[in-house]
Short mmCIF file of C-alpha atoms in Angstrom, two decimals:
data_model
loop_
_atom_site.label_atom_id
_atom_site.label_comp_id
_atom_site.label_asym_id
_atom_site.label_seq_id
_atom_site.Cartn_x
_atom_site.Cartn_y
_atom_site.Cartn_z
CA UNK I 1 104.65 86.63 105.30
CA UNK I 2 104.05 90.01 103.68
CA UNK I 3 103.50 90.29 99.94
CA UNK I 4 106.32 92.20 98.28
CA UNK I 5 105.83 95.23 96.04
CA UNK I 6 108.08 97.15 93.68
CA UNK I 7 107.10 100.67 92.60
CA UNK I 8 108.05 101.81 89.09
CA UNK I 9 107.57 105.57 88.70
CA UNK I 10 109.82 108.29 87.34
CA UNK I 11 108.37 110.79 89.83
CA UNK I 12 110.49 109.98 92.87
CA UNK I 13 108.42 112.04 95.30
CA UNK I 14 105.27 110.16 94.30
CA UNK I 15 107.09 106.82 94.50
CA UNK I 16 108.44 107.59 97.96
CA UNK I 17 105.02 108.79 99.12
CA UNK I 18 103.49 105.53 97.92
CA UNK I 19 106.23 103.59 99.68
CA UNK I 20 105.42 105.37 102.93
CA UNK I 21 101.68 104.76 102.57
CA UNK I 22 102.12 101.06 101.78
CA UNK I 23 104.47 100.79 104.75
CA UNK I 24 101.40 101.26 106.94
CA UNK I 25 99.58 98.32 105.33
CA UNK I 26 99.90 95.16 107.38
CA UNK I 27 100.07 92.64 104.53
CA UNK I 28 102.37 94.43 102.07
CA UNK I 29 105.87 95.88 101.92
CA UNK I 30 107.80 97.81 99.25
CA UNK I 31 111.20 96.20 98.66
CA UNK I 32 112.57 98.79 96.21
CA UNK I 33 111.66 101.59 93.80
CA UNK I 34 112.55 101.93 90.11
CA UNK I 35 112.56 105.07 87.96
CA UNK I 36 111.69 103.39 84.65
CA UNK I 37 111.03 100.09 82.95
CA UNK I 38 114.70 99.79 82.03
CA UNK I 39 115.66 100.40 85.64
CA UNK I 40 113.32 97.57 86.67
CA UNK I 41 114.79 95.16 84.12
CA UNK I 42 118.31 96.06 85.22
CA UNK I 43 117.48 95.38 88.86
CA UNK I 44 116.01 92.01 87.92
CA UNK I 45 119.13 91.16 85.90
CA UNK I 46 121.33 92.19 88.84
CA UNK I 47 119.61 89.59 91.00
CA UNK I 48 117.31 91.79 93.08
CA UNK I 49 114.28 90.08 94.57
CA UNK I 50 111.34 89.41 92.24
CA UNK I 51 108.21 90.97 93.79
CA UNK I 52 104.69 89.61 94.01
CA UNK I 53 103.21 92.89 92.76
CA UNK I 54 104.43 95.83 90.69
CA UNK I 55 102.80 99.25 90.98
CA UNK I 56 103.63 100.74 87.59
CA UNK I 57 103.28 104.27 86.29
CA UNK I 58 101.83 104.35 82.79
CA UNK I 59 103.59 107.48 81.50
CA UNK I 60 107.38 107.20 81.92
CA UNK I 61 110.35 108.25 79.78
CA UNK I 62 112.85 105.77 78.33
CA UNK I 63 110.51 102.76 78.72
CA UNK I 64 106.85 103.48 79.48
CA UNK I 65 104.30 101.41 81.38
CA UNK I 66 102.88 99.76 78.26
CA UNK I 67 106.22 98.38 77.10
CA UNK I 68 107.27 97.47 80.64
CA UNK I 69 104.00 95.64 81.40
CA UNK I 70 104.39 93.61 78.21
CA UNK I 71 107.97 92.68 79.17
CA UNK I 72 106.92 91.65 82.69
CA UNK I 73 104.00 89.61 81.33
CA UNK I 74 106.33 87.74 78.97
CA UNK I 75 109.29 87.21 81.30
CA UNK I 76 107.67 87.06 84.75
CA UNK I 77 104.01 86.09 84.23
CA UNK I 78 103.46 85.36 87.94
CA UNK I 79 103.99 89.01 88.86
CA UNK I 80 100.74 90.97 89.18
CA UNK I 81 101.05 94.42 87.58
CA UNK I 82 98.83 97.23 88.88
CA UNK I 83 98.87 100.25 86.54
CA UNK I 84 98.95 103.75 88.02
CA UNK I 85 98.03 106.88 86.11
CA UNK I 86 96.94 110.49 86.49
CA UNK I 87 94.27 109.88 83.84
CA UNK I 88 91.98 106.95 83.08
CA UNK I 89 91.39 107.32 79.35
CA UNK I 90 90.00 104.37 77.40
CA UNK I 91 93.10 103.82 75.26
CA UNK I 92 95.49 103.65 78.22
CA UNK I 93 93.28 101.28 80.22
CA UNK I 94 92.71 98.87 77.32
CA UNK I 95 96.33 98.93 76.18
CA UNK I 96 97.68 98.25 79.67
CA UNK I 97 95.30 95.32 80.11
CA UNK I 98 96.24 93.91 76.70
CA UNK I 99 99.89 94.19 77.73
CA UNK I 100 99.30 92.15 80.88
CA UNK I 101 98.26 94.55 83.66
CA UNK I 102 95.92 92.94 86.18
CA UNK I 103 94.63 96.20 87.61
CA UNK I 104 94.37 99.94 87.00
CA UNK I 105 94.21 102.75 89.54
CA UNK I 106 94.31 106.53 89.41
CA UNK I 107 97.00 108.27 91.43
CA UNK I 108 94.42 110.22 93.42
CA UNK I 109 93.08 106.97 94.91
CA UNK I 110 92.52 107.14 98.67
CA UNK I 111 95.09 105.13 100.68
CA UNK I 112 92.37 102.90 102.11
CA UNK I 113 91.12 102.12 98.60
CA UNK I 114 94.69 101.38 97.54
CA UNK I 115 94.99 98.82 100.34
CA UNK I 116 91.70 97.23 99.30
CA UNK I 117 92.83 97.14 95.67
CA UNK I 118 96.14 95.49 96.55
CA UNK I 119 94.38 92.92 98.71
CA UNK I 120 91.92 92.08 95.95
CA UNK I 121 94.70 91.93 93.39
CA UNK I 122 96.65 89.53 95.58
CA UNK I 123 93.66 87.32 96.46
CA UNK I 124 91.74 87.29 93.18
CA UNK I 125 94.51 87.91 90.67
CA UNK I 126 92.99 91.15 89.36
CA UNK I 127 91.35 94.39 90.47
CA UNK I 128 89.57 97.00 88.38
CA UNK I 129 87.49 99.77 89.97
CA UNK I 130 83.98 100.27 88.60
CA UNK I 131 84.99 103.08 86.23
CA UNK I 132 87.73 100.92 84.67
CA UNK I 133 85.39 97.92 84.37
CA UNK I 134 82.95 100.05 82.37
CA UNK I 135 85.72 100.96 79.95
CA UNK I 136 86.68 97.31 79.56
CA UNK I 137 83.11 96.18 78.99
CA UNK I 138 82.44 98.88 76.39
CA UNK I 139 85.59 98.19 74.39
CA UNK I 140 85.72 94.42 74.12
CA UNK I 141 84.28 92.87 70.97
CA UNK I 142 82.14 89.79 70.59
CA UNK I 143 83.72 86.79 68.91
CA UNK I 144 82.04 83.50 67.98
CA UNK I 145 79.72 83.83 71.00
CA UNK I 146 76.64 82.08 69.60
CA UNK I 147 78.64 78.96 68.79
CA UNK I 148 80.52 78.97 72.08
CA UNK I 149 77.46 79.32 74.33
CA UNK I 150 76.21 75.91 73.21
CA UNK I 151 79.33 74.28 74.67
CA UNK I 152 78.86 75.70 78.17
CA UNK I 153 77.38 73.42 80.85
CA UNK I 154 74.70 74.54 83.30
CA UNK I 155 77.18 74.56 86.20
CA UNK I 156 79.60 76.64 84.15
CA UNK I 157 76.76 79.06 83.39
CA UNK I 158 76.07 79.30 87.10
CA UNK I 159 79.74 80.06 87.73
CA UNK I 160 79.70 82.75 85.02
CA UNK I 161 76.90 84.49 86.90
CA UNK I 162 79.20 84.95 89.88
CA UNK I 163 82.22 86.20 87.91
CA UNK I 164 80.70 89.69 87.72
CA UNK I 165 80.35 89.93 91.52
CA UNK I 166 82.97 90.83 94.11
CA UNK I 167 82.83 87.33 95.63
CA UNK I 168 86.12 85.49 96.01
CA UNK I 169 86.47 82.04 94.46
CA UNK I 170 86.04 80.49 97.92
CA UNK I 171 82.80 82.44 98.43
CA UNK I 172 81.60 81.39 94.97
CA UNK I 173 82.30 77.77 95.93
CA UNK I 174 80.14 78.20 99.04
CA UNK I 175 77.28 79.62 96.95
CA UNK I 176 77.56 76.76 94.47
CA UNK I 177 77.83 74.14 97.25
CA UNK I 178 81.08 72.74 95.93
CA UNK I 179 84.79 72.88 96.72
CA UNK I 180 87.09 75.76 95.70
CA UNK I 181 89.00 73.26 93.55
CA UNK I 182 85.80 72.52 91.59
CA UNK I 183 85.23 76.24 91.05
CA UNK I 184 88.79 76.57 89.79
CA UNK I 185 88.13 73.75 87.34
CA UNK I 186 85.05 75.60 86.02
CA UNK I 187 87.20 78.70 85.60
CA UNK I 188 89.97 76.83 83.79
CA UNK I 189 87.57 74.96 81.50
CA UNK I 190 85.75 78.17 80.54
CA UNK I 191 88.99 80.02 79.90
CA UNK I 192 90.05 77.21 77.58
CA UNK I 193 86.69 77.07 75.78
CA UNK I 194 86.43 80.83 75.37
CA UNK I 195 90.12 81.49 74.77
CA UNK I 196 90.26 83.87 77.74
CA UNK I 197 92.86 84.37 80.42
CA UNK I 198 91.31 86.37 83.25
CA UNK I 199 88.20 86.66 85.40
CA UNK I 200 87.57 90.06 83.82
CA UNK I 201 87.34 88.39 80.42
CA UNK I 202 84.89 85.82 81.80
CA UNK I 203 82.83 88.60 83.39
CA UNK I 204 82.64 90.49 80.10
CA UNK I 205 81.50 87.34 78.31
CA UNK I 206 78.89 86.69 81.04
CA UNK I 207 77.45 90.18 80.72
CA UNK I 208 77.31 90.17 76.93
CA UNK I 209 75.58 86.79 76.84
CA UNK I 210 73.06 87.36 79.61
CA UNK I 211 74.55 85.04 82.24
CA UNK I 212 74.95 87.89 84.73
CA UNK I 213 71.25 88.80 84.91
#
């Protein structure tokens, strides 16, 4: 079954172009297009299908991507939001992530890279290209790290080392000679200990504390 996508963009030509491009991807399909955050909310309230993924423009009138991402994160946390923008400035990237976006792409992304990004977003729960990851890493602050490190087991440290790679959780399980369920338990335990919610957060912690070397 194909994963469903909704595009939210006030530029209809761009939205329709994206719809046509995604139509050529084997694993994804666009089920409808919205012109703003308010349009998206209205369609949800009218009973339209809830998608697996939302491709969301950052700069929109009426209700922009920041406000819309926050609403989606609060009301439909299972939806994966991929931000789209003409520019990748630090403030926009960090604010979209804080508001619940699981990925960030520029609108000049090559179609093949878009397909890869959607696949990674669907499989791993997030996708940030290298340039966006650098922004995230440089803007996140340390918090109680010295105290927290003491509470991390050796196996959890090993798992942290792999969070900064492009390996899927199944591939990490193979490297660690354990089951995917065990890897998921390491992830969940670390997120609870470190008060984090995403693999990106774990990767940032791993880099700052030397687990990724």
